């Protein structure tokens, strides 16, 4: 740049000149968190180890989409696709359910979840801890045993990180463990790399 502006943060100045959409500059106070997010799947601030989706226009809109096996939720047996009715005694109803759940999770170490699943309602008492999320997820799609359809194995790889739920080998270790455990499975497998920053 022929005339870089004087004064201010020289690194921020250089960054602003780059005009590169794939480069960003975290301020020093946030750099450690950014390095953790880049190199690991650790959930900053602790977690109970699950994801949810929010369905609008239902009375209790929060449903569990994933439960991480090596987490408080996984060890407690929280069911995937369960419907969360209450968090710490507060009903999760209507349009404010997501905000209520997120803020309760953010500001409390002990998380009590009342979950409805297949007609049963169960209270799970969880405690947040350091959680490393998996980056490899395996699902079976289009399976129908009554019609003789074995289904298709759908392997989603959400990112490539050196430290994940497999803290020794990261994403590579997760994928290798799955492939070794399923050597005899002859079904079609699809690798899903969509939205993967690689």
mmCIF file with all atom_site columns, N, CA, C and O in Angstrom, residues 54 61 93-99:
data_model
loop_
_atom_site.group_PDB
_atom_site.id
_atom_site.type_symbol
_atom_site.label_atom_id
_atom_site.label_alt_id
_atom_site.label_comp_id
_atom_site.label_asym_id
_atom_site.label_entity_id
_atom_site.label_seq_id
_atom_site.pdbx_PDB_ins_code
_atom_site.Cartn_x
_atom_site.Cartn_y
_atom_site.Cartn_z
_atom_site.occupancy
_atom_site.B_iso_or_equiv
_atom_site.pdbx_formal_charge
_atom_site.auth_seq_id
_atom_site.auth_comp_id
_atom_site.auth_asym_id
_atom_site.auth_atom_id
_atom_site.pdbx_PDB_model_num
ATOM 1  N N  . UNK A 1 54 ? -34.588 -26.253 16.552 1.00 0.00 ? 54 UNK A N  1
ATOM 2  C CA . UNK A 1 54 ? -35.741 -25.501 17.027 1.00 0.00 ? 54 UNK A CA 1
ATOM 3  C C  . UNK A 1 54 ? -36.834 -25.571 15.956 1.00 0.00 ? 54 UNK A C  1
ATOM 4  O O  . UNK A 1 54 ? -36.640 -25.101 14.844 1.00 0.00 ? 54 UNK A O  1
ATOM 5  N N  . UNK A 1 61 ? -40.701 -26.377 21.310 1.00 0.00 ? 61 UNK A N  1
ATOM 6  C CA . UNK A 1 61 ? -40.007 -26.425 20.016 1.00 0.00 ? 61 UNK A CA 1
ATOM 7  C C  . UNK A 1 61 ? -38.593 -27.001 19.987 1.00 0.00 ? 61 UNK A C  1
ATOM 8  O O  . UNK A 1 61 ? -38.022 -27.149 18.917 1.00 0.00 ? 61 UNK A O  1
ATOM 9  N N  . UNK A 1 93 ? -41.344 -23.284 26.205 1.00 0.00 ? 93 UNK A N  1
ATOM 10 C CA . UNK A 1 93 ? -42.503 -23.171 25.323 1.00 0.00 ? 93 UNK A CA 1
ATOM 11 C C  . UNK A 1 93 ? -42.402 -21.920 24.468 1.00 0.00 ? 93 UNK A C  1
ATOM 12 O O  . UNK A 1 93 ? -41.886 -20.898 24.908 1.00 0.00 ? 93 UNK A O  1
ATOM 13 N N  . UNK A 1 94 ? -42.910 -22.023 23.239 1.00 0.00 ? 94 UNK A N  1
ATOM 14 C CA . UNK A 1 94 ? -43.088 -20.852 22.406 1.00 0.00 ? 94 UNK A CA 1
ATOM 15 C C  . UNK A 1 94 ? -41.816 -20.257 21.843 1.00 0.00 ? 94 UNK A C  1
ATOM 16 O O  . UNK A 1 94 ? -40.755 -20.877 21.827 1.00 0.00 ? 94 UNK A O  1
ATOM 17 N N  . UNK A 1 95 ? -41.940 -19.018 21.400 1.00 0.00 ? 95 UNK A N  1
ATOM 18 C CA . UNK A 1 95 ? -40.868 -18.373 20.649 1.00 0.00 ? 95 UNK A CA 1
ATOM 19 C C  . UNK A 1 95 ? -39.636 -18.026 21.484 1.00 0.00 ? 95 UNK A C  1
ATOM 20 O O  . UNK A 1 95 ? -38.563 -17.791 20.938 1.00 0.00 ? 95 UNK A O  1
ATOM 21 N N  . UNK A 1 96 ? -39.759 -18.017 22.816 1.00 0.00 ? 96 UNK A N  1
ATOM 22 C CA . UNK A 1 96 ? -38.610 -17.683 23.660 1.00 0.00 ? 96 UNK A CA 1
ATOM 23 C C  . UNK A 1 96 ? -37.876 -18.932 24.175 1.00 0.00 ? 96 UNK A C  1
ATOM 24 O O  . UNK A 1 96 ? -36.928 -18.812 24.951 1.00 0.00 ? 96 UNK A O  1
ATOM 25 N N  . UNK A 1 97 ? -38.291 -20.106 23.733 1.00 0.00 ? 97 UNK A N  1
ATOM 26 C CA . UNK A 1 97 ? -37.696 -21.348 24.236 1.00 0.00 ? 97 UNK A CA 1
ATOM 27 C C  . UNK A 1 97 ? -36.197 -21.424 23.949 1.00 0.00 ? 97 UNK A C  1
ATOM 28 O O  . UNK A 1 97 ? -35.406 -21.768 24.831 1.00 0.00 ? 97 UNK A O  1
ATOM 29 N N  . UNK A 1 98 ? -35.793 -21.081 22.734 1.00 0.00 ? 98 UNK A N  1
ATOM 30 C CA . UNK A 1 98 ? -34.380 -21.163 22.359 1.00 0.00 ? 98 UNK A CA 1
ATOM 31 C C  . UNK A 1 98 ? -33.534 -20.226 23.221 1.00 0.00 ? 98 UNK A C  1
ATOM 32 O O  . UNK A 1 98 ? -32.502 -20.631 23.754 1.00 0.00 ? 98 UNK A O  1
ATOM 33 N N  . UNK A 1 99 ? -33.963 -18.976 23.370 1.00 0.00 ? 99 UNK A N  1
ATOM 34 C CA . UNK A 1 99 ? -33.211 -18.005 24.175 1.00 0.00 ? 99 UNK A CA 1
ATOM 35 C C  . UNK A 1 99 ? -33.135 -18.451 25.634 1.00 0.00 ? 99 UNK A C  1
ATOM 36 O O  . UNK A 1 99 ? -32.098 -18.314 26.284 1.00 0.00 ? 99 UNK A O  1
#
